[in-house]
Structures are given as structure tokens and as C-alpha cells.
């Protein structure tokens, strides 16, 4: 019989992690378990999305002007409803909700804060392409009572945990509480996430780049230079790089974590500050990538060091293999040209 990976459920992994902290109250593992239930409910809807009337536009726009799909709303509400009464959280914030998502008065307020993107890659929903969810968990900074904006507007380096999910050819839940990055694949027949990717480490350098190159004309010269450089045929250097762009950040990033590479969403004429959101997209993913041995930058500094000033703040993002991101920073800051 061949040696196989330990048979470990997500729940047991979370419990074992908590047992390493004798002072732990069980709050944190309770929170993560609630989150896993929300994810399974979303997975159930995603996997039958073609079968029921969940697809299609609601003919409304979210705060940022993007069209809200029904599945985004379902996921947004499901996560909120799974997390609002456990007593672990004091406040939540989501890409699909304009303001803070308060814990109802009737429920106890906890010491953690949840920020999330319920469905990432939502433009892919009705094309059956992989989509995902992103989560960040902070400790509250206010002492008690309902959480406030201050609790949500924390730099990514203060995260207590982060997770992402991909609803793809299989559904995978990847999480990090500061001790390694671990991936669990859902076995739909038993409804359990099983450990499939223990202690994920991103290669120091990859040979794949992920960017929406349709924006080339809208980039500044430094960004164009960098992408031109990646495409140059230069035998012996690994270039040209392979281009892979799903259009779901989580899916592109997950592939790059496994195989190495860089994802970039730089500033452009439409989004001078970058398109992606700092608080509930870039910070949690940067936390995970750094813990997997990678790097995440806005081109000039570490994503995790940025202090957010509003919940829906955007940022430029260069994330992935350490050497690739460092090289990108050299180009973005004009220290190198192709
Ligand atoms: P979303 O959370 O509203 O789906 O937006 C974020 C997504 C990322 O997943 C993806 O990388 C990017 O936006 C795609 O944007 P574009 O279509 O401009 O390339
Ligand atoms: Mg998103």
C-alpha cells in the first residue's frame, strides 16, 4: 500500500491548531467552522447554478458600480447569516455591502472581525468558469460592544487568519492562521473538506504571468516594459513566460501558488489606483501568499503594510513568487527597462 496523506478533515485541523494554544477559548475554531458551513452552502448553490434561476442580473449595481449577480447576493447573505449569531464576531464588511454589516442587537458581540468578498470573479459565473470567495479575520481593536469601521480598517499584517475558496473542477478551501498555508478539497459525497495540500509553498520563481493584457494601452510605460520583458524570447532565462488569465483572482492566484508565477493588476487609465480591493481581496490573499513564502506588493511597498482609509479602497497588486514580484517592483519603480 502506498503512503498517502493523513486523512484529516478541516474541522479536525482547526481543532488541532487551536489545541496548540492552551489559552484559546474555542472562539476562533468556532468562527472558522461556521465559515466552512457557509462555504458549503455557497458551493451547493454554485454547483447547481445552471439548473435553477439563480443566474442573471438583478438589474442593480453595487456600491462600486459593478452589476450584482444573484449568486453574489446569495453568497453575501449566506455568509452573513452563518456568521452573525455565533458570538465570535463584532462586525463584518463585504464587497457586496456598502457600509458595515452590523451584528444584530439580539446577538452577542465577539472579539473578531470578518471582511470578505463573497464571490470573486463574478463576471465568470454564467460561463461556468472557476469563481471563489475570500476571507480575512482580524482581532477587534475597539474594546467592546458593536464593532466599528476602525475594527475593519486594519492593515493586512494584523490579520489573525485568512482564507480563500475556489469553486472549480473541485472545491478547495485554503486557510492560514499564521502557521502554514493548508488546502482542503471538498469530498461532495460526504460533505467534508479533506486535507489535500498541506503546508503549501510557492516556488521562488515561476514562469507564468497573469494579467488582463487587454488593458495594455491603458498602462503606463513601466508596466508595459515589464510585460514586454516577460514576453521576450530569451533562451536560458525562462522567458518568454506563459500567459494565463482566468479573470478570477483566486483561481489565477491558486495556480500560481502551486506552480509559481505572478499575478498583476496594475493601475491603468480607468483605475489609476488599481481595480482590486485592499481590505477584503488583496490583504487576505497577500497574507496567505507571504505565509506560503511569496511576496505581495502595490509596486512600491508591501500590501500588508497599507493602512486602509475606507472599506472599499482599491489598490494596485503584484502578487506571487518572490523573485518575480521583486523583479516587477524594479520595473514599476523604473529601475529596470526591458
Ligand atoms: P469581483 O470580486 O467583483 O469579481 O472583481 C474582482 C475580479 C478578480 O477576481 C479578477 O482578477 C478581476 O476582477 C478581473 O477584472 P478584469 O475583468 O478587469 O480583468
Ligand atoms: Mg473579488
CSV table of C-alpha atoms and ligand atoms in Angstrom, one decimal:
chain,number,residue,atom,x,y,z
A,1,UNK,CA,0.0,0.0,0.0
A,2,UNK,CA,1.4,3.4,-1.0
A,3,UNK,CA,1.9,6.1,1.7
A,4,UNK,CA,-0.9,8.6,1.5
A,5,UNK,CA,-1.6,11.9,3.1
A,6,UNK,CA,-3.1,11.9,6.6
A,7,UNK,CA,-6.9,11.6,6.4
A,8,UNK,CA,-7.7,14.9,8.1
A,9,UNK,CA,-10.9,17.0,7.9
A,10,UNK,CA,-10.9,20.7,8.0
A,11,UNK,CA,-12.7,20.7,11.3
A,12,UNK,CA,-10.1,18.5,13.0
A,13,UNK,CA,-7.3,20.5,11.5
A,14,UNK,CA,-8.8,23.7,13.0
A,15,UNK,CA,-9.3,22.0,16.4
A,16,UNK,CA,-5.7,20.7,16.4
A,17,UNK,CA,-4.4,24.1,15.6
A,18,UNK,CA,-6.4,25.6,18.5
A,19,UNK,CA,-5.1,22.9,20.9
A,20,UNK,CA,-1.6,24.3,20.4
A,21,UNK,CA,-2.8,27.4,22.2
A,22,UNK,CA,-3.8,26.3,25.7
A,23,UNK,CA,-5.2,29.8,26.4
A,24,UNK,CA,-7.6,29.6,23.5
A,25,UNK,CA,-11.3,29.8,24.2
A,26,UNK,CA,-12.6,27.9,21.2
A,27,UNK,CA,-13.9,31.2,19.7
A,28,UNK,CA,-11.5,31.1,16.8
A,29,UNK,CA,-12.2,27.5,15.8
A,30,UNK,CA,-15.9,28.1,16.2
A,31,UNK,CA,-15.6,31.0,13.8
A,32,UNK,CA,-13.7,29.0,11.2
A,33,UNK,CA,-16.2,26.1,11.5
A,34,UNK,CA,-19.1,28.5,10.9
A,35,UNK,CA,-17.3,29.8,7.9
A,36,UNK,CA,-16.8,26.3,6.4
A,37,UNK,CA,-20.5,25.7,6.7
A,38,UNK,CA,-21.3,29.0,4.8
A,39,UNK,CA,-18.8,27.9,2.1
A,40,UNK,CA,-20.5,24.5,1.7
A,41,UNK,CA,-23.9,26.2,1.3
A,42,UNK,CA,-22.4,28.5,-1.4
A,43,UNK,CA,-20.8,25.5,-3.1
A,44,UNK,CA,-24.2,23.8,-3.2
A,45,UNK,CA,-25.7,26.8,-5.0
A,46,UNK,CA,-22.7,27.3,-7.3
A,47,UNK,CA,-22.8,23.6,-8.3
A,48,UNK,CA,-26.4,23.8,-9.4
A,49,UNK,CA,-26.2,27.3,-10.7
A,50,UNK,CA,-27.1,26.2,-14.2
A,51,UNK,CA,-30.1,24.3,-13.0
A,52,UNK,CA,-32.0,26.9,-11.1
A,53,UNK,CA,-33.0,30.5,-11.6
A,54,UNK,CA,-30.0,31.9,-9.7
A,55,UNK,CA,-28.1,33.2,-12.7
A,56,UNK,CA,-28.7,36.5,-14.3
A,57,UNK,CA,-28.6,40.1,-13.3
A,58,UNK,CA,-30.6,41.7,-10.6
A,59,UNK,CA,-30.5,44.8,-12.7
A,60,UNK,CA,-28.9,46.6,-9.8
A,61,UNK,CA,-25.4,47.8,-9.2
A,62,UNK,CA,-23.2,47.5,-6.1
A,63,UNK,CA,-21.6,50.5,-4.4
A,64,UNK,CA,-18.8,50.4,-6.9
A,65,UNK,CA,-21.0,50.4,-10.0
A,66,UNK,CA,-20.5,46.7,-10.8
A,67,UNK,CA,-23.5,44.7,-11.8
A,68,UNK,CA,-24.6,42.4,-8.9
A,69,UNK,CA,-25.3,38.9,-9.9
A,70,UNK,CA,-27.8,36.9,-7.9
A,71,UNK,CA,-25.2,34.4,-6.8
A,72,UNK,CA,-23.2,37.3,-5.3
A,73,UNK,CA,-26.2,38.3,-3.2
A,74,UNK,CA,-26.9,34.8,-2.2
A,75,UNK,CA,-23.3,34.3,-1.1
A,76,UNK,CA,-23.2,37.6,0.7
A,77,UNK,CA,-26.3,36.9,2.7
A,78,UNK,CA,-25.4,33.3,3.4
A,79,UNK,CA,-22.0,34.2,4.9
A,80,UNK,CA,-23.6,37.0,7.0
A,81,UNK,CA,-26.4,34.7,8.2
A,82,UNK,CA,-23.9,31.9,9.1
A,83,UNK,CA,-21.7,34.3,11.0
A,84,UNK,CA,-24.0,36.8,12.7
A,85,UNK,CA,-25.1,34.9,15.7
A,86,UNK,CA,-22.1,32.7,16.7
A,87,UNK,CA,-20.9,35.3,19.3
A,88,UNK,CA,-17.4,35.3,17.6
A,89,UNK,CA,-17.7,38.5,15.6
A,90,UNK,CA,-18.4,42.1,16.4
A,91,UNK,CA,-18.8,43.4,12.8
A,92,UNK,CA,-18.4,42.3,9.2
A,93,UNK,CA,-17.7,44.1,5.9
A,94,UNK,CA,-18.1,42.7,2.4
A,95,UNK,CA,-17.6,43.7,-1.2
A,96,UNK,CA,-21.3,43.5,-1.8
A,97,UNK,CA,-22.5,45.6,1.1
A,98,UNK,CA,-22.0,49.4,1.0
A,99,UNK,CA,-21.4,50.0,4.7
A,100,UNK,CA,-20.6,48.0,7.8
A,101,UNK,CA,-22.5,44.8,8.4
A,102,UNK,CA,-23.5,45.0,12.0
A,103,UNK,CA,-24.2,42.1,14.3
A,104,UNK,CA,-27.9,42.3,15.2
A,105,UNK,CA,-28.6,43.7,18.7
A,106,UNK,CA,-30.1,40.4,19.9
A,107,UNK,CA,-26.8,38.5,19.4
A,108,UNK,CA,-23.7,38.6,21.5
A,109,UNK,CA,-20.7,40.5,20.1
A,110,UNK,CA,-17.3,38.7,19.9
A,111,UNK,CA,-13.7,39.7,19.6
A,112,UNK,CA,-13.2,39.1,15.9
A,113,UNK,CA,-13.9,41.0,12.7
A,114,UNK,CA,-14.7,39.3,9.3
A,115,UNK,CA,-14.1,41.0,6.0
A,116,UNK,CA,-15.0,39.1,2.8
A,117,UNK,CA,-15.5,39.0,-0.9
A,118,UNK,CA,-18.4,36.6,-1.2
A,119,UNK,CA,-18.0,35.8,-4.9
A,120,UNK,CA,-14.7,36.7,-6.5
A,121,UNK,CA,-14.6,36.6,-10.3
A,122,UNK,CA,-18.3,37.2,-10.6
A,123,UNK,CA,-18.1,38.0,-14.3
A,124,UNK,CA,-17.3,34.3,-14.8
A,125,UNK,CA,-20.5,33.0,-13.0
A,126,UNK,CA,-22.6,32.4,-16.0
A,127,UNK,CA,-19.8,30.9,-18.1
A,128,UNK,CA,-19.1,28.0,-15.7
A,129,UNK,CA,-15.6,29.3,-15.1
A,130,UNK,CA,-14.0,29.0,-11.6
A,131,UNK,CA,-15.0,31.6,-9.1
A,132,UNK,CA,-14.2,31.9,-5.4
A,133,UNK,CA,-14.6,33.6,-2.0
A,134,UNK,CA,-12.0,35.5,0.0
A,135,UNK,CA,-12.0,36.0,3.8
A,136,UNK,CA,-9.9,38.0,6.3
A,137,UNK,CA,-10.2,37.7,10.0
A,138,UNK,CA,-8.9,40.5,12.4
A,139,UNK,CA,-9.0,40.8,16.1
A,140,UNK,CA,-11.1,43.8,17.1
A,141,UNK,CA,-9.3,46.9,18.2
A,142,UNK,CA,-12.3,48.6,19.9
A,143,UNK,CA,-12.8,47.2,23.4
A,144,UNK,CA,-16.4,46.0,23.4
A,145,UNK,CA,-19.9,46.5,22.1
A,146,UNK,CA,-20.7,46.6,18.3
A,147,UNK,CA,-17.7,46.7,16.1
A,148,UNK,CA,-16.9,49.9,14.2
A,149,UNK,CA,-15.2,51.0,11.0
A,150,UNK,CA,-11.9,51.2,12.9
A,151,UNK,CA,-12.1,47.4,13.5
A,152,UNK,CA,-12.4,46.8,9.8
A,153,UNK,CA,-9.8,49.3,8.6
A,154,UNK,CA,-6.7,47.4,9.8
A,155,UNK,CA,-3.5,46.7,7.8
A,156,UNK,CA,-3.2,43.2,6.5
A,157,UNK,CA,-0.2,42.4,8.7
A,158,UNK,CA,-2.6,42.4,11.6
A,159,UNK,CA,-4.8,39.6,10.2
A,160,UNK,CA,-5.3,36.7,12.6
A,161,UNK,CA,-6.3,34.5,9.7
A,162,UNK,CA,-7.2,34.5,6.1
A,163,UNK,CA,-8.8,32.0,3.7
A,164,UNK,CA,-9.9,31.6,0.1
A,165,UNK,CA,-12.2,29.1,-1.6
A,166,UNK,CA,-12.3,28.1,-5.3
A,167,UNK,CA,-15.5,26.7,-6.6
A,168,UNK,CA,-13.9,24.9,-9.6
A,169,UNK,CA,-13.4,21.5,-11.0
A,170,UNK,CA,-13.3,20.7,-7.4
A,171,UNK,CA,-13.9,23.0,-4.4
A,172,UNK,CA,-10.9,23.8,-2.3
A,173,UNK,CA,-10.7,25.7,0.9
A,174,UNK,CA,-7.2,27.2,1.7
A,175,UNK,CA,-6.6,28.8,5.0
A,176,UNK,CA,-3.8,30.2,7.1
A,177,UNK,CA,-3.7,31.2,10.8
A,178,UNK,CA,-0.1,32.2,10.7
A,179,UNK,CA,1.3,28.6,10.8
A,180,UNK,CA,1.5,27.5,7.2
A,181,UNK,CA,-1.0,27.5,4.4
A,182,UNK,CA,-3.2,24.5,4.1
A,183,UNK,CA,-5.6,23.4,1.4
A,184,UNK,CA,-8.7,21.1,1.8
A,185,UNK,CA,-10.6,19.7,-1.1
A,186,UNK,CA,-14.3,19.1,-0.7
A,187,UNK,CA,-15.4,15.5,-1.0
A,188,UNK,CA,-19.0,16.2,-2.1
A,189,UNK,CA,-20.2,12.6,-1.3
A,190,UNK,CA,-19.6,13.1,2.4
A,191,UNK,CA,-19.7,16.9,2.5
A,192,UNK,CA,-16.3,17.2,4.2
A,193,UNK,CA,-13.3,19.2,3.3
A,194,UNK,CA,-10.3,16.8,3.4
A,195,UNK,CA,-6.7,17.9,3.7
A,196,UNK,CA,-5.2,17.7,0.2
A,197,UNK,CA,-2.4,20.4,0.2
A,198,UNK,CA,-0.5,20.5,3.5
A,199,UNK,CA,1.9,23.4,4.0
A,200,UNK,CA,1.7,24.9,0.5
A,201,UNK,CA,4.9,26.7,-0.6
A,202,UNK,CA,5.0,28.9,-3.6
A,203,UNK,CA,8.1,28.4,-5.8
A,204,UNK,CA,10.6,31.3,-5.5
A,205,UNK,CA,10.3,31.9,-9.2
A,206,UNK,CA,7.7,30.9,-11.8
A,207,UNK,CA,7.3,31.1,-15.5
A,208,UNK,CA,3.6,32.2,-15.7
A,209,UNK,CA,2.2,35.7,-15.6
A,210,UNK,CA,-1.5,36.6,-15.1
A,211,UNK,CA,-2.8,40.0,-16.2
A,212,UNK,CA,-5.6,41.4,-18.2
A,213,UNK,CA,-3.4,42.3,-21.2
A,214,UNK,CA,-6.4,43.9,-22.9
A,215,UNK,CA,-5.5,46.9,-20.8
A,216,UNK,CA,-2.0,47.3,-22.3
A,217,UNK,CA,-2.7,50.6,-24.0
A,218,UNK,CA,-4.0,52.0,-20.7
A,219,UNK,CA,-0.9,51.1,-18.7
A,220,UNK,CA,2.0,53.4,-18.1
A,221,UNK,CA,5.4,52.8,-19.7
A,222,UNK,CA,6.9,51.0,-16.7
A,223,UNK,CA,4.1,48.4,-16.6
A,224,UNK,CA,4.3,47.9,-20.4
A,225,UNK,CA,8.0,47.5,-20.1
A,226,UNK,CA,7.6,44.8,-17.5
A,227,UNK,CA,5.1,42.8,-19.5
A,228,UNK,CA,7.2,43.2,-22.7
A,229,UNK,CA,10.2,41.9,-20.8
A,230,UNK,CA,8.2,38.8,-19.7
A,231,UNK,CA,7.3,38.1,-23.3
A,232,UNK,CA,10.7,38.4,-24.7
A,233,UNK,CA,12.2,35.2,-26.1
A,234,UNK,CA,15.4,34.9,-24.3
A,235,UNK,CA,16.7,31.2,-24.2
A,236,UNK,CA,18.1,30.2,-20.9
A,237,UNK,CA,16.2,32.7,-18.8
A,238,UNK,CA,12.8,31.1,-18.7
A,239,UNK,CA,11.4,33.8,-20.9
A,240,UNK,CA,9.0,34.1,-22.6
A,241,UNK,CA,6.7,33.4,-19.7
A,242,UNK,CA,3.4,31.7,-20.3
A,243,UNK,CA,0.3,33.8,-20.1
A,244,UNK,CA,-2.6,32.5,-18.0
A,245,UNK,CA,-5.6,34.8,-17.0
A,246,UNK,CA,-8.8,33.2,-15.7
A,247,UNK,CA,-10.3,36.6,-14.6
A,248,UNK,CA,-10.9,35.2,-11.2
A,249,UNK,CA,-8.2,36.4,-8.9
A,250,UNK,CA,-8.5,33.4,-6.6
A,251,UNK,CA,-8.2,30.9,-9.4
A,252,UNK,CA,-5.2,32.7,-11.0
A,253,UNK,CA,-3.5,33.0,-7.6
A,254,UNK,CA,-4.1,29.4,-6.6
A,255,UNK,CA,-2.5,28.2,-9.7
A,256,UNK,CA,0.5,30.5,-9.2
A,257,UNK,CA,0.9,29.4,-5.6
A,258,UNK,CA,1.1,25.8,-6.7
A,259,UNK,CA,3.3,26.2,-9.8
A,260,UNK,CA,4.9,29.7,-9.3
A,261,UNK,CA,4.3,32.9,-11.2
A,262,UNK,CA,3.0,36.4,-10.8
A,263,UNK,CA,-0.5,37.9,-10.9
A,264,UNK,CA,-0.7,41.7,-11.5
A,265,UNK,CA,-3.5,44.2,-11.7
A,266,UNK,CA,-1.6,47.5,-12.1
A,267,UNK,CA,-3.1,50.9,-12.2
A,268,UNK,CA,-4.4,51.9,-15.6
A,269,UNK,CA,-6.3,54.8,-17.1
A,270,UNK,CA,-9.6,53.5,-15.9
A,271,UNK,CA,-8.5,52.5,-12.4
A,272,UNK,CA,-5.4,54.7,-11.6
A,273,UNK,CA,-5.2,53.2,-8.1
A,274,UNK,CA,-5.7,49.6,-9.4
A,275,UNK,CA,-9.1,47.8,-9.6
A,276,UNK,CA,-8.9,45.3,-6.8
A,277,UNK,CA,-10.0,45.9,-3.3
A,278,UNK,CA,-7.4,46.2,-0.5
A,279,UNK,CA,-9.4,45.2,2.6
A,280,UNK,CA,-11.2,42.0,1.6
A,281,UNK,CA,-9.3,40.9,-1.6
A,282,UNK,CA,-5.7,41.9,-1.6
A,283,UNK,CA,-4.8,41.9,2.1
A,284,UNK,CA,-6.1,38.4,2.9
A,285,UNK,CA,-4.6,36.9,-0.2
A,286,UNK,CA,-1.3,38.7,0.4
A,287,UNK,CA,-1.3,37.3,4.0
A,288,UNK,CA,-1.7,33.8,2.6
A,289,UNK,CA,1.0,34.3,-0.1
A,290,UNK,CA,3.5,35.7,2.3
A,291,UNK,CA,2.9,32.7,4.6
A,292,UNK,CA,3.5,30.4,1.6
A,293,UNK,CA,6.9,32.1,1.0
A,294,UNK,CA,5.8,34.6,-1.7
A,295,UNK,CA,5.5,38.3,-1.9
A,296,UNK,CA,2.7,40.9,-2.5
A,297,UNK,CA,3.3,44.5,-3.4
A,298,UNK,CA,1.5,47.5,-4.8
A,299,UNK,CA,4.6,48.1,-6.9
A,300,UNK,CA,6.3,50.3,-4.3
A,301,UNK,CA,5.6,48.6,-1.0
A,302,UNK,CA,4.1,45.7,0.9
A,303,UNK,CA,0.4,45.3,0.5
A,304,UNK,CA,0.2,44.1,4.2
A,305,UNK,CA,1.6,47.4,5.4
A,306,UNK,CA,-1.0,49.7,3.8
A,307,UNK,CA,-3.3,51.3,6.3
A,308,UNK,CA,-6.8,51.3,4.7
A,309,UNK,CA,-8.8,54.5,5.0
A,310,UNK,CA,-12.1,53.1,3.6
A,311,UNK,CA,-13.7,49.7,3.3
A,312,UNK,CA,-13.9,49.6,-0.5
A,313,UNK,CA,-10.4,51.1,-1.1
A,314,UNK,CA,-8.7,49.9,-4.2
A,315,UNK,CA,-5.0,49.1,-4.7
A,316,UNK,CA,-2.6,48.0,-7.4
A,317,UNK,CA,-1.5,44.4,-6.9
A,318,UNK,CA,1.6,42.4,-7.8
A,319,UNK,CA,1.5,39.1,-6.1
A,320,UNK,CA,3.1,35.7,-6.3
A,321,UNK,CA,6.6,34.2,-6.5
A,322,UNK,CA,9.1,36.3,-4.5
A,323,UNK,CA,11.7,36.8,-7.3
A,324,UNK,CA,9.0,37.6,-9.8
A,325,UNK,CA,7.4,40.2,-7.6
A,326,UNK,CA,10.7,41.8,-6.8
A,327,UNK,CA,11.5,42.0,-10.5
A,328,UNK,CA,8.2,43.6,-11.2
A,329,UNK,CA,8.9,46.2,-8.5
A,330,UNK,CA,12.2,47.0,-10.2
A,331,UNK,CA,10.3,47.7,-13.4
A,332,UNK,CA,7.4,49.6,-11.8
A,333,UNK,CA,9.8,51.8,-10.0
A,334,UNK,CA,11.8,52.5,-13.2
A,335,UNK,CA,15.0,50.8,-12.0
A,336,UNK,CA,14.9,48.4,-15.0
A,337,UNK,CA,13.7,48.5,-18.5
A,338,UNK,CA,13.1,45.7,-21.0
B,1,LIG,P1,-15.1,40.8,-8.4
B,1,LIG,O1,-14.7,40.5,-7.0
B,1,LIG,O2,-16.2,41.8,-8.5
B,1,LIG,O3,-15.4,39.6,-9.2
B,1,LIG,O4,-13.8,41.5,-9.1
B,1,LIG,C1,-12.5,41.1,-8.9
B,1,LIG,C2,-12.1,40.4,-10.2
B,1,LIG,C3,-10.9,39.5,-9.9
B,1,LIG,O5,-11.2,38.2,-9.5
B,1,LIG,C4,-10.3,39.4,-11.3
B,1,LIG,O6,-8.9,39.1,-11.3
B,1,LIG,C5,-10.5,40.8,-11.8
B,1,LIG,O7,-11.6,41.3,-11.1
B,1,LIG,C6,-10.9,40.7,-13.3
B,1,LIG,O8,-11.0,42.0,-13.7
B,1,LIG,P2,-10.9,42.4,-15.3
B,1,LIG,O9,-12.1,41.8,-15.9
B,1,LIG,O10,-10.8,43.8,-15.4
B,1,LIG,O11,-9.6,41.7,-15.8
B,2,LIG,MG1,-13.3,40.0,-6.0
